[in-house]
PDB file of C-alpha atoms in Angstrom:
ATOM      1  CA  MET A  22      14.868  10.414  -1.570  1.00 95.00           C
ATOM      2  CA  ASP A  23      17.249  10.125   1.195  1.00 96.00           C
ATOM      3  CA  ASP A  24      18.984   7.691   2.534  1.00 96.00           C
ATOM      4  CA  GLU A  25      17.012   7.780   5.496  1.00 97.00           C
ATOM      5  CA  HIS A  26      13.547   6.907   3.585  1.00 98.00           C
ATOM      6  CA  ALA A  27      14.823   4.416   1.561  1.00 98.00           C
ATOM      7  CA  VAL A  28      15.902   2.456   4.663  1.00 98.00           C
ATOM      8  CA  GLU A  29      12.565   2.809   5.930  1.00 98.00           C
ATOM      9  CA  ILE A  30      11.110   1.749   3.059  1.00 98.00           C
ATOM     10  CA  PHE A  31      13.463  -1.450   3.014  1.00 98.00           C
ATOM     11  CA  LYS A  32      12.369  -1.965   6.481  1.00 98.00           C
ATOM     12  CA  ALA A  33       8.578  -2.098   5.131  1.00 98.00           C
ATOM     13  CA  LEU A  34       9.933  -4.571   2.478  1.00 98.00           C
ATOM     14  CA  SER A  35      11.275  -6.937   5.245  1.00 98.00           C
ATOM     15  CA  ASN A  36       8.151  -9.239   5.252  1.00 98.00           C
ATOM     16  CA  GLN A  37       6.677 -11.012   3.205  1.00 98.00           C
ATOM     17  CA  THR A  38       2.867 -10.377   3.941  1.00 98.00           C
ATOM     18  CA  ARG A  39       3.885  -6.687   3.411  1.00 98.00           C
ATOM     19  CA  VAL A  40       5.704  -7.809   0.108  1.00 98.00           C
ATOM     20  CA  ASN A  41       2.518  -9.511  -1.015  1.00 98.00           C
ATOM     21  CA  ILE A  42       0.136  -6.770   0.085  1.00 98.00           C
ATOM     22  CA  ILE A  43       2.261  -4.362  -2.311  1.00 98.00           C
ATOM     23  CA  GLN A  44       2.027  -7.076  -5.440  1.00 98.00           C
ATOM     24  CA  MET A  45      -1.597  -7.090  -5.051  1.00 98.00           C
ATOM     25  CA  LEU A  46      -2.207  -3.865  -4.977  1.00 97.00           C
ATOM     26  CA  LYS A  47      -0.080  -3.402  -8.167  1.00 97.00           C
ATOM     27  CA  ASP A  48      -3.177  -5.021  -9.795  1.00 96.00           C
ATOM     28  CA  PRO A  49      -6.080  -4.522  -7.610  1.00 93.00           C
ATOM     29  CA  ASP A  50      -8.710  -5.047 -10.488  1.00 91.00           C
ATOM     30  CA  SER A  51      -7.185  -8.988 -10.626  1.00 94.00           C
ATOM     31  CA  ASN A  52      -6.452  -9.396  -7.152  1.00 94.00           C
ATOM     32  CA  PHE A  53      -9.659  -7.778  -5.294  1.00 92.00           C
ATOM     33  CA  SER A  54     -13.253  -8.115  -5.962  1.00 88.00           C
ATOM     34  CA  ALA A  55     -14.961  -4.580  -7.096  1.00 84.00           C
ATOM     35  CA  GLN A  56     -14.701  -1.719  -4.733  1.00 80.00           C
ATOM     36  CA  ALA A  57     -18.047  -1.005  -4.274  1.00 72.00           C
ATOM     37  CA  HIS A  58     -17.520   2.352  -2.427  1.00 70.00           C
ATOM     38  CA  VAL A  59     -14.877   3.688  -4.162  1.00 66.00           C
ATOM     39  CA  ILE A  60     -16.506   6.396  -6.443  1.00 60.00           C
ATOM     40  CA  LYS A  61     -14.290   7.852  -9.766  1.00 62.00           C
ATOM     41  CA  ASP A  62     -15.233  11.375  -8.013  1.00 54.00           C
ATOM     42  CA  GLU A  63     -13.520  10.803  -4.842  1.00 65.00           C
ATOM     43  CA  GLY A  64     -10.449  10.518  -6.850  1.00 73.00           C
ATOM     44  CA  PHE A  65      -8.826   7.028  -5.328  1.00 81.00           C
ATOM     45  CA  GLU A  66      -9.196   4.716  -8.274  1.00 81.00           C
ATOM     46  CA  GLY A  67      -7.282   1.515  -7.325  1.00 85.00           C
ATOM     47  CA  GLY A  68      -8.080   1.825  -3.780  1.00 91.00           C
ATOM     48  CA  VAL A  69      -8.655  -1.558  -1.878  1.00 94.00           C
ATOM     49  CA  CYS A  70     -10.996  -1.860   1.305  1.00 93.00           C
ATOM     50  CA  VAL A  71      -8.861  -2.955   4.341  1.00 95.00           C
ATOM     51  CA  SER A  72     -11.347  -6.212   4.850  1.00 94.00           C
ATOM     52  CA  ASP A  73     -10.342  -7.220   1.412  1.00 95.00           C
ATOM     53  CA  ILE A  74      -6.652  -7.042   1.795  1.00 97.00           C
ATOM     54  CA  GLN A  75      -7.279  -8.783   4.883  1.00 97.00           C
ATOM     55  CA  SER A  76      -9.460 -11.629   3.315  1.00 95.00           C
ATOM     56  CA  LYS A  77      -7.228 -12.250   0.556  1.00 95.00           C
ATOM     57  CA  THR A  78      -3.869 -12.054   3.028  1.00 96.00           C
ATOM     58  CA  GLY A  79      -5.701 -14.372   5.468  1.00 96.00           C
ATOM     59  CA  ILE A  80      -4.368 -12.679   8.601  1.00 96.00           C
ATOM     60  CA  SER A  81      -6.020 -11.215  11.123  1.00 96.00           C
ATOM     61  CA  GLN A  82      -7.562  -7.887  10.865  1.00 94.00           C
ATOM     62  CA  SER A  83      -5.116  -5.900  13.997  1.00 96.00           C
ATOM     63  CA  THR A  84      -1.834  -7.418  11.948  1.00 97.00           C
ATOM     64  CA  THR A  85      -3.469  -6.223   8.482  1.00 97.00           C
ATOM     65  CA  SER A  86      -4.027  -2.928  10.000  1.00 96.00           C
ATOM     66  CA  GLN A  87      -0.507  -2.842  11.440  1.00 98.00           C
ATOM     67  CA  TYR A  88       1.154  -3.840   8.356  1.00 98.00           C
ATOM     68  CA  LEU A  89      -0.900  -1.157   6.196  1.00 98.00           C
ATOM     69  CA  SER A  90       0.328   1.439   8.543  1.00 98.00           C
ATOM     70  CA  ILE A  91       3.643   0.443   8.127  1.00 98.00           C
ATOM     71  CA  LEU A  92       3.414   0.500   4.604  1.00 98.00           C
ATOM     72  CA  LEU A  93       1.729   3.832   4.693  1.00 98.00           C
ATOM     73  CA  GLN A  94       4.758   5.296   7.293  1.00 98.00           C
ATOM     74  CA  SER A  95       7.110   4.352   4.451  1.00 98.00           C
ATOM     75  CA  GLY A  96       5.004   6.384   2.048  1.00 98.00           C
ATOM     76  CA  LEU A  97       4.496   2.829   0.120  1.00 98.00           C
ATOM     77  CA  VAL A  98       1.004   3.160   0.183  1.00 98.00           C
ATOM     78  CA  GLU A  99      -2.010   6.179   0.641  1.00 97.00           C
ATOM     79  CA  MET A 100      -4.842   5.919   2.134  1.00 96.00           C
ATOM     80  CA  LYS A 101      -8.388   7.537   2.173  1.00 92.00           C
ATOM     81  CA  ARG A 102     -11.168   6.981   4.434  1.00 90.00           C
ATOM     82  CA  ILE A 103     -14.564   6.924   2.425  1.00 84.00           C
ATOM     83  CA  GLY A 104     -17.478   6.804   4.645  1.00 83.00           C
ATOM     84  CA  GLN A 105     -17.129   4.259   7.025  1.00 89.00           C
ATOM     85  CA  TRP A 106     -14.460   2.413   5.034  1.00 88.00           C
ATOM     86  CA  THR A 107     -10.773   2.897   4.751  1.00 92.00           C
ATOM     87  CA  TYR A 108      -8.991   2.034   1.425  1.00 93.00           C
ATOM     88  CA  TYR A 109      -5.559   1.999   0.289  1.00 96.00           C
ATOM     89  CA  ARG A 110      -3.813   1.830  -3.127  1.00 95.00           C
ATOM     90  CA  ARG A 111      -0.129   2.170  -3.879  1.00 97.00           C
ATOM     91  CA  ASN A 112       1.777   5.370  -3.702  1.00 97.00           C
ATOM     92  CA  GLU A 113       3.276   5.132  -7.001  1.00 97.00           C
ATOM     93  CA  LYS A 114       5.437   8.421  -6.870  1.00 98.00           C
ATOM     94  CA  THR A 115       6.983   6.950  -4.117  1.00 98.00           C
ATOM     95  CA  ILE A 116       7.377   3.384  -5.394  1.00 98.00           C
ATOM     96  CA  LYS A 117       9.156   5.470  -8.726  1.00 98.00           C
ATOM     97  CA  GLN A 118      11.716   7.313  -6.684  1.00 98.00           C
ATOM     98  CA  PHE A 119      12.501   4.356  -4.739  1.00 98.00           C
ATOM     99  CA  GLU A 120      13.456   2.790  -7.924  1.00 97.00           C
ATOM    100  CA  GLN A 121      15.124   5.680  -8.823  1.00 97.00           C
ATOM    101  CA  TYR A 122      17.311   5.676  -5.419  1.00 97.00           C
ATOM    102  CA  ILE A 123      18.097   1.658  -5.994  1.00 97.00           C
ATOM    103  CA  GLY A 124      19.354   2.355  -9.448  1.00 96.00           C
ATOM    104  CA  MET A 125      21.491   5.351  -8.442  1.00 96.00           C
ATOM    105  CA  ASN A 126      22.747   4.063  -5.189  1.00 95.00           C
ATOM    106  CA  ILE A 127      22.820   0.401  -4.834  1.00 91.00           C
TER     107      ILE A 127
END
């Protein structure tokens, strides 16, 4: 991970609600109801529907979408459309790279 990508992640994490979303997505089974449309065969276990994230955070749908877009651009989350629903989950690979970046550079 280079400095530029790390700065993008720091910016994404500069908002408490976005941090909360990342924290809730760490354990989706405990923080959200069962995701009916995520099928194991789809290869997107741990994905949470935008509407469930919005409901849990208590912010508007448009703000939720904006925050998820910021997290997606930074690489902290992954997105997949299944039917008419959009699901997000943590991108553990990027999170590990960021953790290593911090350990080595900060």
